[in-house]
Coordinates of N, CA and C in Angstrom, one line a residue:
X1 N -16.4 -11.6 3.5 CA -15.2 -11.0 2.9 C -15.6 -9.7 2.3
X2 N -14.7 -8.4 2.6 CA -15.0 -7.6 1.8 C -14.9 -7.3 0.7
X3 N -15.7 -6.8 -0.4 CA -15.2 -6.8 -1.6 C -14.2 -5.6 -2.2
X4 N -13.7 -6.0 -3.6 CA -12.5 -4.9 -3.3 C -12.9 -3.6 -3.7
X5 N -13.9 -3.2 -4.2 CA -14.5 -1.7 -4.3 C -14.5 -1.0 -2.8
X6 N -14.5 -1.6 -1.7 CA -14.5 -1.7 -0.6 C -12.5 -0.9 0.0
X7 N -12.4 -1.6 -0.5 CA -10.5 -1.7 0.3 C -10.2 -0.6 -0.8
X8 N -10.6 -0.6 -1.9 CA -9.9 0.6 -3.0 C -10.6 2.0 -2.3
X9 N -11.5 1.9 -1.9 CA -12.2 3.2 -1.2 C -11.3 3.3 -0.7
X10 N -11.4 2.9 0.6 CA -10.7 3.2 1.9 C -8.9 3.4 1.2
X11 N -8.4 2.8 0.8 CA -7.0 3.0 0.0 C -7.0 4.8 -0.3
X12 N -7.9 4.9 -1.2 CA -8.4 6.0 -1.7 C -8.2 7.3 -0.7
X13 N -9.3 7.0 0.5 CA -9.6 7.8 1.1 C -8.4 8.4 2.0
X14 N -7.5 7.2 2.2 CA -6.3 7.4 3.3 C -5.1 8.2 2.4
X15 N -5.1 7.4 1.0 CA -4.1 8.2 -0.2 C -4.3 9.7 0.4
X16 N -5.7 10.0 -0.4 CA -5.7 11.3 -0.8 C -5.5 12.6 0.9
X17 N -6.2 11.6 1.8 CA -5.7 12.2 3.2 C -4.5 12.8 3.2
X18 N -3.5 11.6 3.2 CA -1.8 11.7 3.2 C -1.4 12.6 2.5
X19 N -2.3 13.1 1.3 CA -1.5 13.5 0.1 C -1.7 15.2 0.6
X20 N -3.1 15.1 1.0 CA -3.5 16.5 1.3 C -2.5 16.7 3.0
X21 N -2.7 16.5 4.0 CA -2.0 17.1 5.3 C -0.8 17.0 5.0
X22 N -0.2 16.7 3.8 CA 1.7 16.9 3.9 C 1.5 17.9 2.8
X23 N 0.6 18.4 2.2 CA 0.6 19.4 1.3 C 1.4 19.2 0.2
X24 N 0.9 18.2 -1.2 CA 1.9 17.9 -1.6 C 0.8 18.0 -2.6
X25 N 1.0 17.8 -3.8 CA 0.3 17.6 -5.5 C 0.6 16.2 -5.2
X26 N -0.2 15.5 -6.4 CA -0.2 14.3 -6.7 C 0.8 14.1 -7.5
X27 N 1.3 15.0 -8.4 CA 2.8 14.8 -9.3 C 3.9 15.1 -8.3
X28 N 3.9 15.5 -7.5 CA 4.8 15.1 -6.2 C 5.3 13.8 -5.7
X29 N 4.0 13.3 -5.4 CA 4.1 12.1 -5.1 C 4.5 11.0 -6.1
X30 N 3.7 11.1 -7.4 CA 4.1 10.2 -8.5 C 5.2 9.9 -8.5
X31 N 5.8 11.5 -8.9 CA 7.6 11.6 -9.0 C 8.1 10.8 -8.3
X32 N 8.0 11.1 -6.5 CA 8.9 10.3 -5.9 C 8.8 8.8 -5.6
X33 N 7.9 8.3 -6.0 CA 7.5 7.0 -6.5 C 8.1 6.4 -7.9
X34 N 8.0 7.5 -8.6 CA 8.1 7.2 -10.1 C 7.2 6.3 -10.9
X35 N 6.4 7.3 -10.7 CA 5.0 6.8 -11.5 C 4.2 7.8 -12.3
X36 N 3.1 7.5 -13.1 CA 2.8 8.8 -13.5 C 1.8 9.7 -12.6
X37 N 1.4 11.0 -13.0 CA 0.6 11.9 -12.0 C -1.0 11.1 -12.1
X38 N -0.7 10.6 -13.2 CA -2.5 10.0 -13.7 C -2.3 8.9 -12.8
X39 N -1.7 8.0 -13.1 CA -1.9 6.9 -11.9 C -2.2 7.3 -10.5
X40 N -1.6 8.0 -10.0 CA -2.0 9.0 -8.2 C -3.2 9.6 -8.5
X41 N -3.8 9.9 -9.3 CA -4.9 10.8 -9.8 C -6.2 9.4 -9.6
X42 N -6.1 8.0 -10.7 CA -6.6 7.4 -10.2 C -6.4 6.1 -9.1
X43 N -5.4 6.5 -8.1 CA -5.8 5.5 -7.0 C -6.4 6.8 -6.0
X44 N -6.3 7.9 -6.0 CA -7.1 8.7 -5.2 C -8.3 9.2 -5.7
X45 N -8.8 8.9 -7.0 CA -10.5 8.9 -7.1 C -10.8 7.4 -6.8
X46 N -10.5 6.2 -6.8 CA -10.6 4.8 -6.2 C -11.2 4.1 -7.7
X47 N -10.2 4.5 -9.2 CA -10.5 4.0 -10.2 C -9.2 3.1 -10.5
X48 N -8.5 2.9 -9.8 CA -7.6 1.8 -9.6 C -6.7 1.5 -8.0
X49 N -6.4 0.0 -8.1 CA -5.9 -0.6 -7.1 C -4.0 0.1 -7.3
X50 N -3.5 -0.4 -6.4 CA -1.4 0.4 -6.9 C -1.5 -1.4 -6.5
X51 N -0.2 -1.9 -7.6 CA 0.3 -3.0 -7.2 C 1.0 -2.9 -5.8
X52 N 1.1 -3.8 -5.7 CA 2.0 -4.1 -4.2 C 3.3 -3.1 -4.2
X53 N 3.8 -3.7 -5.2 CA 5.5 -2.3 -5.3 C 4.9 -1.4 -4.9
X54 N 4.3 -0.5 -5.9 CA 3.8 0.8 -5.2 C 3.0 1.2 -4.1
X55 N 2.2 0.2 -3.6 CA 1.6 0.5 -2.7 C 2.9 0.2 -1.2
X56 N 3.6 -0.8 -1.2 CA 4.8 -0.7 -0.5 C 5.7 0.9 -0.6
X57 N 5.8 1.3 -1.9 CA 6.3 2.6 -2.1 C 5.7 3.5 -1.4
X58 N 4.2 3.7 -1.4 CA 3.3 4.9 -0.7 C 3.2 4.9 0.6
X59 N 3.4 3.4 1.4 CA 3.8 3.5 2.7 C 5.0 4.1 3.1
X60 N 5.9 3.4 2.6 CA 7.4 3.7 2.8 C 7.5 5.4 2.8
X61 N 7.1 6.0 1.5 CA 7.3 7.3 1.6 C 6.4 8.2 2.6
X62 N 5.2 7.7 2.9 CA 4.1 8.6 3.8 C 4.8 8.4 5.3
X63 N 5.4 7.3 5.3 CA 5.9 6.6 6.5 C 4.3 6.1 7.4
X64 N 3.7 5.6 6.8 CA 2.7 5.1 7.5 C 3.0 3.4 7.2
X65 N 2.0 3.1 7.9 CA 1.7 1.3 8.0 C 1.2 1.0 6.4
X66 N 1.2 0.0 6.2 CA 0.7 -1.0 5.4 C -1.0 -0.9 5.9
X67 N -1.1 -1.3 6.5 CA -2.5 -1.6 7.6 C -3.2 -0.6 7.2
X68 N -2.3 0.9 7.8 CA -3.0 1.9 7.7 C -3.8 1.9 7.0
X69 N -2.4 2.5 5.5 CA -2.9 2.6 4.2 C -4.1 1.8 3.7
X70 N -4.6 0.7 4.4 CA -5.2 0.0 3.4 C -6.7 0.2 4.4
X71 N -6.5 0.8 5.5 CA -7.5 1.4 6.0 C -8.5 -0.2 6.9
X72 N -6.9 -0.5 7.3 CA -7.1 -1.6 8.5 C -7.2 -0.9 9.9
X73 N -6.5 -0.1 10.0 CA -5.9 0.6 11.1 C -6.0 2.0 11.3
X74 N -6.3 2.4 12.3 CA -6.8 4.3 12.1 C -5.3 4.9 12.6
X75 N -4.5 4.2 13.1 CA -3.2 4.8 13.5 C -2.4 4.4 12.6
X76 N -1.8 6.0 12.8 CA -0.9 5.7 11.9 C 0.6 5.4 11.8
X77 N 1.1 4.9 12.9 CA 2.3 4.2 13.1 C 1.8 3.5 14.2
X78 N 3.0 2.2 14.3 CA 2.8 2.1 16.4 C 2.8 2.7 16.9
X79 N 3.6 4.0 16.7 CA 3.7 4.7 17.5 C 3.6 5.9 17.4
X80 N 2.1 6.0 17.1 CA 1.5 7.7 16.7 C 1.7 8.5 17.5
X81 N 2.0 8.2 18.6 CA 2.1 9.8 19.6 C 3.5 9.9 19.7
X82 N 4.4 9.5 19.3 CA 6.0 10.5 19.2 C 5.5 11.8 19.3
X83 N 6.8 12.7 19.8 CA 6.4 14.2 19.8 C 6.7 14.5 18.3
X84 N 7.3 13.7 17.5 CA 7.9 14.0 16.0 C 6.1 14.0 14.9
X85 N 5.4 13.2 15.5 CA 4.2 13.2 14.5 C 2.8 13.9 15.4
X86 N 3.2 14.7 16.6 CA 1.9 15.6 16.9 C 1.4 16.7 16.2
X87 N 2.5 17.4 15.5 CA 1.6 18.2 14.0 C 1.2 17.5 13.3
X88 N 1.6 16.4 12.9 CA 0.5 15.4 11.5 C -0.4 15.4 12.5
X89 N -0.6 14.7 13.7 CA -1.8 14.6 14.1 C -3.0 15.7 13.8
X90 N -2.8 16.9 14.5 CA -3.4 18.0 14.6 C -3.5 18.0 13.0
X91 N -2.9 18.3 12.3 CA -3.5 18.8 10.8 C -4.6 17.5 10.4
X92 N -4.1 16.2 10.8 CA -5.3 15.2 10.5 C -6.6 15.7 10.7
X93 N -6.4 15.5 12.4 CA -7.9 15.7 13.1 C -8.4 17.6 12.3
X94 N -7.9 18.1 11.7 CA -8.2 19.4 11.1 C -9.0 19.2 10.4
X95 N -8.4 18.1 9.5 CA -9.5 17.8 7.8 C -10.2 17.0 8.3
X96 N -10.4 16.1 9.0 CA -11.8 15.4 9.2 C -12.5 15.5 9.8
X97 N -13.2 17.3 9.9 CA -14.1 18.1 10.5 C -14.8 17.5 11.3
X98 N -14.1 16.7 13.0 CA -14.8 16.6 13.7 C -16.3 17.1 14.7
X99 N -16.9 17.1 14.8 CA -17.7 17.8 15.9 C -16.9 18.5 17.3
X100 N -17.4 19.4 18.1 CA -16.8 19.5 19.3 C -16.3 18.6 20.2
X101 N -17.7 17.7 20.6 CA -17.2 16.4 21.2 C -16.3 15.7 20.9
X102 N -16.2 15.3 19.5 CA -15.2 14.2 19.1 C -13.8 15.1 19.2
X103 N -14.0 16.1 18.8 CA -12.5 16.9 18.5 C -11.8 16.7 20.2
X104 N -12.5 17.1 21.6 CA -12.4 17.1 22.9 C -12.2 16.0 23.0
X105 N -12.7 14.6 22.9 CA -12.2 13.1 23.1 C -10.9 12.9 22.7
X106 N -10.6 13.3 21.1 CA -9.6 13.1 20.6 C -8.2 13.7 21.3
X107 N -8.6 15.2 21.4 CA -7.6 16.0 22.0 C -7.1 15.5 24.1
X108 N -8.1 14.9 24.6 CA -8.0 14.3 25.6 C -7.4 13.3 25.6
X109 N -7.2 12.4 24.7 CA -6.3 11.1 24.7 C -4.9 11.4 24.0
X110 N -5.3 12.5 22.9 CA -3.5 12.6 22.2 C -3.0 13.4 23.8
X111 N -3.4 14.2 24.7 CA -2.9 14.7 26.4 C -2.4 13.7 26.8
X112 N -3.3 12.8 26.7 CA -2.7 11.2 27.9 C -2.0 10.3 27.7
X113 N -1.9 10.6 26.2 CA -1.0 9.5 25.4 C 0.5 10.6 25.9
X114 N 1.1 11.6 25.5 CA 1.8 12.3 25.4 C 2.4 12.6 27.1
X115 N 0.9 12.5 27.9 CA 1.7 12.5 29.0 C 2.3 11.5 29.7
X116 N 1.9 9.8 29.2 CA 2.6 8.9 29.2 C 3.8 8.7 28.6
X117 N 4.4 9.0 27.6 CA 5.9 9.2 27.0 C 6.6 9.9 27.4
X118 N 6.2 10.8 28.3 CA 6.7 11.7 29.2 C 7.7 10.9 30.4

């Protein structure tokens, strides 16, 4: 079993992700949650867990999974290749300074995915 310093990371890591490629402040977010800026402040240094309401809230508004969020899942919907989320994509794979190789894997499968919904 993982322990939960473990899952609050990863919470953490995917929060602060979200918060940063939609370009938003964390009092942004709080707001539209309705919570305070300090609370967003500490679930994105991973010095607290969000109850379930809010953590239901943070999905709902990022529009990601549950899963995701909790850093079960690296996709971020079912259905991550819509043409509607290939800019999130690209700004993702931006901040998580891949290597050349990995950036070319990646950009060869968002091709194949995209040319299958075609």
């Amino acid at each position: 079993m993982e322990n939960k310093l473990e899952h609050r990371l990863l919470f953490s890591e995917r929060l602060s992700l979200l918060i940063k490629c939609n370009g938003l402040s964390n009092a942004e977010v709080a707001r539209a949650i309705k919570v305070s800026p300090g609370l967003i402040t500490k679930y994105t240094s991973a010095k607290a867990s969000p109850s379930y309401e809010n953590f239901i809230q943070l999905a709902d508004y990022f529009c990601v999974s549950m899963d995701f969020l909790r850093g079960k899942y690296y996709s971020i919907s079912e259905y991550p290749m819509d043409s509607d989320n290939m800019d999130y994509w690209i700004e993702l794979i931006d901040l998580i300074k891949l290597n050349r190789v990995e950036e070319k894997r990646v950009f060869e499968y968002l091709r194949l995915k995209i040319n299958n919904l075609k």
